[in-house]
Coordinates of C-alpha atoms and ligand atoms in Angstrom, one line a residue:
V18 CA 123.4 112.0 96.8
T19 CA 124.8 115.3 95.6
F20 CA 123.8 119.1 95.7
S21 CA 124.2 121.2 92.7
D22 CA 127.1 124.0 93.4
D23 CA 123.9 126.8 93.9
N24 CA 122.3 124.7 96.4
S25 CA 119.0 125.1 94.3
R26 CA 118.8 121.2 93.5
V27 CA 119.1 117.8 95.0
I28 CA 120.6 115.1 92.9
A29 CA 120.6 111.3 93.7
E30 CA 122.1 108.7 91.2
L31 CA 121.9 104.7 92.0
P32 CA 124.8 102.8 91.8
T33 CA 123.2 101.2 88.8
G34 CA 123.0 104.8 87.2
E35 CA 119.4 105.6 87.3
R36 CA 119.4 109.5 88.4
V37 CA 117.0 111.6 89.7
E38 CA 116.8 115.7 90.1
V39 CA 114.9 117.8 92.5
L40 CA 114.7 121.5 92.3
L41 CA 114.0 122.8 96.0
Y42 CA 111.5 125.4 94.3
G43 CA 108.4 123.8 94.5
A44 CA 110.2 120.3 95.6
T45 CA 109.8 119.6 91.5
V46 CA 111.3 116.7 90.2
I47 CA 112.7 118.2 86.7
S48 CA 114.6 114.9 85.8
W49 CA 114.1 111.3 86.4
K50 CA 116.9 109.3 83.7
D51 CA 117.3 105.0 83.9
A52 CA 120.4 103.5 83.6
S53 CA 121.3 104.4 80.0
G54 CA 120.6 108.0 80.6
D55 CA 116.9 108.0 78.6
E56 CA 115.0 111.0 80.4
K57 CA 111.4 110.2 81.5
L58 CA 109.9 113.3 82.3
W59 CA 109.3 116.2 80.1
L60 CA 110.8 119.7 80.9
S61 CA 110.0 122.6 78.4
E62 CA 113.3 124.3 77.2
A63 CA 111.8 127.6 78.4
A64 CA 111.0 126.1 82.0
K65 CA 112.1 128.8 84.8
L66 CA 114.3 126.9 87.2
D67 CA 115.4 130.0 89.1
G68 CA 112.5 130.4 91.1
S69 CA 110.5 133.3 89.1
K70 CA 107.4 130.9 88.5
A71 CA 106.3 127.3 88.7
V72 CA 108.6 125.1 86.8
R73 CA 106.8 124.1 83.3
G74 CA 107.4 120.2 83.1
G75 CA 108.7 117.4 85.6
I76 CA 106.7 117.1 88.2
P77 CA 104.9 120.0 90.0
L78 CA 103.3 119.6 93.3
V79 CA 99.8 121.0 93.4
F80 CA 98.2 122.1 96.9
P81 CA 96.4 123.3 98.5
V82 CA 94.1 124.2 95.3
F83 CA 93.8 122.8 91.7
G84 CA 93.0 125.1 89.2
S85 CA 91.5 128.8 90.1
V86 CA 89.8 128.9 93.4
P87 CA 85.9 129.6 93.3
D88 CA 85.1 132.7 94.9
H89 CA 82.8 131.6 97.8
L90 CA 86.3 130.2 99.6
K91 CA 88.5 132.8 101.3
T92 CA 91.4 131.6 99.2
K93 CA 90.1 132.6 95.8
D94 CA 93.1 134.9 95.5
L95 CA 96.0 131.9 95.8
P96 CA 97.8 131.3 92.6
Q97 CA 96.5 128.8 89.9
H98 CA 97.4 125.3 91.1
G99 CA 98.4 126.6 94.7
F100 CA 101.5 127.5 96.8
A101 CA 103.3 124.4 97.3
R102 CA 104.9 124.3 93.7
T103 CA 106.1 128.3 94.0
S104 CA 107.7 127.9 97.6
R105 CA 111.1 126.7 98.3
W106 CA 111.1 123.6 100.2
E107 CA 113.8 122.5 102.8
F108 CA 115.6 119.3 102.0
L109 CA 114.9 117.2 105.1
G110 CA 117.6 114.4 104.2
K111 CA 117.8 111.0 102.3
S112 CA 117.7 107.0 103.0
T113 CA 119.3 104.3 100.9
S114 CA 118.6 100.5 100.5
E115 CA 122.3 99.9 101.2
S116 CA 122.5 97.9 104.8
L117 CA 124.1 99.2 107.6
E118 CA 127.4 97.7 106.8
G119 CA 127.3 99.8 103.4
E120 CA 127.3 96.7 100.5
T121 CA 125.1 97.6 98.2
T122 CA 121.9 95.3 97.4
N123 CA 120.9 94.1 94.0
D124 CA 117.4 96.0 94.3
P125 CA 119.1 99.7 95.2
S126 CA 116.8 102.5 96.2
V127 CA 117.2 105.8 97.6
K128 CA 114.4 107.8 99.3
L129 CA 114.9 111.8 99.3
D130 CA 112.5 113.8 101.7
F131 CA 111.7 117.6 101.4
G132 CA 109.2 119.4 103.9
L133 CA 107.2 123.1 103.9
S134 CA 105.2 124.3 106.4
S135 CA 103.5 127.3 107.3
G136 CA 105.8 129.7 108.6
A137 CA 108.7 128.3 106.9
P138 CA 111.3 131.2 104.9
G139 CA 110.9 129.5 102.0
L140 CA 106.7 129.6 101.8
D141 CA 105.2 131.7 98.8
P142 CA 104.1 134.9 100.7
K143 CA 100.9 134.8 98.7
A144 CA 100.2 131.6 100.9
A145 CA 100.4 133.4 104.2
A146 CA 98.2 136.0 103.1
H147 CA 95.4 133.4 101.6
W148 CA 95.9 130.4 103.5
P149 CA 95.6 131.2 107.0
Y150 CA 96.4 127.5 108.3
K151 CA 99.0 126.0 110.3
F152 CA 100.2 123.0 108.3
N153 CA 102.9 121.1 107.3
L154 CA 104.0 118.9 104.1
I155 CA 106.4 116.0 103.8
Y156 CA 106.8 115.0 99.9
S157 CA 109.2 112.1 99.8
V158 CA 110.7 111.2 96.0
T159 CA 111.8 107.3 95.8
L160 CA 114.2 106.2 92.9
N161 CA 114.7 102.7 92.1
R162 CA 115.8 100.6 89.2
E163 CA 112.6 100.4 87.5
S164 CA 110.5 103.0 89.0
L165 CA 110.2 106.4 90.7
T166 CA 107.3 107.1 93.8
T167 CA 106.6 110.3 95.1
N168 CA 104.4 110.7 98.3
I169 CA 102.8 113.7 99.6
L170 CA 101.5 113.9 103.1
A171 CA 99.8 117.1 104.4
T172 CA 99.3 117.5 108.4
N173 CA 97.1 119.7 109.5
D174 CA 98.6 121.1 112.2
D175 CA 95.9 124.2 113.2
S176 CA 92.9 123.9 115.5
Q177 CA 90.2 124.3 112.6
S178 CA 89.3 122.0 109.9
F179 CA 90.7 123.3 106.2
E180 CA 89.3 121.9 102.6
C181 CA 92.2 121.5 100.0
H182 CA 92.9 119.4 96.6
V183 CA 96.1 117.7 96.2
L184 CA 97.6 116.9 92.9
L185 CA 101.1 115.5 91.2
H186 CA 101.1 117.3 87.8
T187 CA 103.4 114.8 86.0
Y188 CA 104.5 115.5 82.8
L189 CA 105.7 112.3 80.9
R190 CA 107.8 112.3 78.3
V191 CA 106.9 110.5 74.9
N192 CA 108.4 109.9 71.4
D193 CA 105.3 110.8 69.5
I194 CA 101.9 112.0 71.0
T195 CA 100.4 110.7 67.8
A196 CA 101.4 106.8 68.9
V197 CA 100.2 107.2 72.3
S198 CA 97.5 105.3 74.2
V199 CA 96.3 105.2 77.4
T200 CA 94.4 102.4 79.0
G201 CA 92.8 101.8 82.6
L202 CA 90.4 104.6 82.3
G203 CA 87.6 102.6 80.4
G204 CA 84.0 103.2 82.0
A205 CA 85.1 105.9 84.1
Q206 CA 83.2 109.4 84.8
Y207 CA 85.7 112.1 83.6
V208 CA 84.9 116.6 83.7
D209 CA 85.8 117.5 80.0
K210 CA 87.4 121.1 80.5
V211 CA 87.9 121.4 76.8
D212 CA 84.0 121.1 76.6
S213 CA 82.8 123.3 78.9
A214 CA 83.5 121.0 81.9
K215 CA 80.5 118.8 80.8
T216 CA 80.8 115.2 82.5
K217 CA 81.1 112.2 80.2
T218 CA 81.9 108.5 80.3
Q219 CA 85.2 106.9 78.9
P220 CA 84.2 104.2 76.5
T221 CA 85.1 100.9 77.9
E222 CA 86.2 99.2 74.5
G223 CA 89.5 100.9 73.0
P224 CA 92.2 103.0 74.8
L225 CA 92.2 106.7 75.2
T226 CA 94.2 108.4 72.4
I227 CA 95.1 112.2 72.1
T228 CA 94.2 114.0 69.0
G229 CA 93.8 117.5 70.1
E230 CA 93.9 119.7 73.3
T231 CA 92.8 117.3 76.0
D232 CA 92.2 118.3 80.0
R233 CA 90.1 115.9 81.7
V234 CA 89.5 115.0 85.3
Y235 CA 88.9 111.3 85.4
T236 CA 87.3 109.2 88.4
P237 CA 88.7 106.0 87.7
A238 CA 87.9 102.5 89.2
E239 CA 91.2 100.9 89.1
N240 CA 94.1 103.0 90.5
T241 CA 96.7 101.9 87.5
V242 CA 96.6 104.0 84.1
T243 CA 99.0 102.7 81.6
V244 CA 100.7 104.9 78.5
S245 CA 101.7 102.6 75.7
E246 CA 103.0 104.1 72.1
G247 CA 102.2 101.7 69.5
S248 CA 102.3 98.5 70.6
T249 CA 104.7 98.9 73.8
E250 CA 104.0 99.7 77.2
K251 CA 106.2 102.4 78.3
Y252 CA 104.7 103.4 82.0
R253 CA 102.5 102.5 84.5
V254 CA 101.1 104.6 86.8
T255 CA 99.4 103.5 90.0
R256 CA 98.0 106.0 92.6
D257 CA 97.1 105.5 96.1
K258 CA 94.7 107.3 98.1
F259 CA 94.2 109.7 95.1
S260 CA 90.5 109.2 93.5
N261 CA 91.5 111.1 90.5
V262 CA 93.7 111.2 87.2
V263 CA 94.0 114.3 85.2
V264 CA 95.1 113.9 81.7
W265 CA 96.1 116.8 79.9
N266 CA 97.9 118.0 76.8
P267 CA 97.9 121.2 75.6
W268 CA 98.2 120.7 71.7
I269 CA 99.0 123.1 69.4
D270 CA 97.0 126.5 70.3
K271 CA 97.5 126.2 74.0
A272 CA 101.3 125.2 73.6
E273 CA 101.7 128.4 71.6
G274 CA 99.9 130.4 74.2
L275 CA 102.2 129.4 77.1
A276 CA 105.4 131.8 77.1
D277 CA 107.3 129.2 79.1
F278 CA 106.2 126.0 76.9
A279 CA 109.4 125.3 74.4
P280 CA 109.7 123.9 71.9
K281 CA 106.3 124.8 70.5
D282 CA 106.0 121.5 68.8
G283 CA 107.0 119.8 72.4
Y284 CA 103.5 119.3 73.2
R285 CA 104.1 116.1 70.7
Q286 CA 106.6 114.7 73.3
M287 CA 104.4 114.9 76.6
L288 CA 101.5 113.9 78.0
C289 CA 100.5 114.9 81.8
I290 CA 99.2 112.2 83.7
E291 CA 97.9 113.7 87.0
P292 CA 97.4 111.8 90.2
G293 CA 95.3 113.6 92.7
T294 CA 92.1 114.0 94.8
V295 CA 90.8 117.4 93.0
D296 CA 87.3 116.5 92.1
S297 CA 86.1 117.4 95.4
W298 CA 87.1 119.8 98.5
Q299 CA 89.3 117.0 100.9
T300 CA 88.3 118.3 104.8
V301 CA 91.4 117.7 106.5
E302 CA 90.1 118.0 110.3
A303 CA 92.5 119.9 113.0
G304 CA 95.4 117.4 114.0
D305 CA 94.9 115.0 110.9
A306 CA 96.6 114.4 107.9
L307 CA 95.7 113.6 103.9
A308 CA 98.2 111.5 102.2
G309 CA 98.3 110.5 98.3
A310 CA 101.4 108.8 96.3
Q311 CA 102.2 107.7 92.8
T312 CA 104.5 105.3 91.8
I313 CA 105.5 105.7 87.8
S314 CA 106.9 102.2 86.8
L315 CA 109.3 101.8 83.7
V316 CA 107.7 99.1 81.6
G317 CA 109.0 97.4 78.4
Ligands
LIG407 O1 96.3 120.0 84.9 C1 95.6 120.6 83.7 C2 95.6 122.0 83.8 O2 94.7 122.3 84.9 C3 95.6 122.7 82.8 O3 93.9 123.1 82.7 C4 96.3 123.4 82.3 O4 95.9 124.8 83.1 C5 97.5 122.7 83.2 O5 97.0 122.4 84.4 C6 98.6 123.7 83.5 O6 98.5 124.6 84.2 P1 99.8 125.7 84.7 O7 99.2 126.7 85.8 O8 100.6 124.7 85.2 O9 100.1 126.7 83.5

């Protein structure tokens, strides 16, 4: 595990060559490469990596709110998608699969832990102003040869309960969105945010294909979604303790309208598959915790 010389990122590499890079700003995974150096996440060429705004790409972390907040909540002035992705997290340490004697195993893995809590120096000041709760977040990133797992644990250290959303806003890299199909959503209800947030049902037969702006909050029965290109499966995204998967592609016009989305035809090389719990407010009682994880497995 190494640090960038400006201390803004943590890089971990396995002895077999797989590599993950995490920006301390937002604890945002900004790169995940397999042993042959193929990048698995999409990162905009115009992504801000200097802490001036949420990273466009990689795996932004959405907490405590998804989207903008309804007026009835006192947190209505929080930034879109909350403050976890716009705060500077602390690197808490790493653990590897190497045994104590130091010889490497044939299934190497490394886990990086990051922390953000109320009162932390790196907390986005908007948070303190509009999220008056004592909380602690631990975010773990685990890399092994064939997968990347990210886990979020949010504990309520306050004497009152709070309500929140949590979501892992993963930008998967694909070669050509027009050849992509997604399975594992058949029969699932979804809120179609492109079509005035209507609730619809995904047909059971045939995969989901992306032919235009797509912005859907699914509540699937199964906990795994598979992303294929042509007839080749590429990613299997399994979620744990998350009830939703958001599928998002901005397509041409929305990509055009996002200042930090580059190149503009980059919508053809990305698909957001976002495990989370965002269709209802999760109440976390004082002293309780909310946890969730995604595992992205490389297939084929
Ligand atoms: O996850 C889908 C979504 O909520 C879209 O509606 C779009 O807003 C996207 O997130 C990106 O949001 P951002 O705040 O990162 O520009």
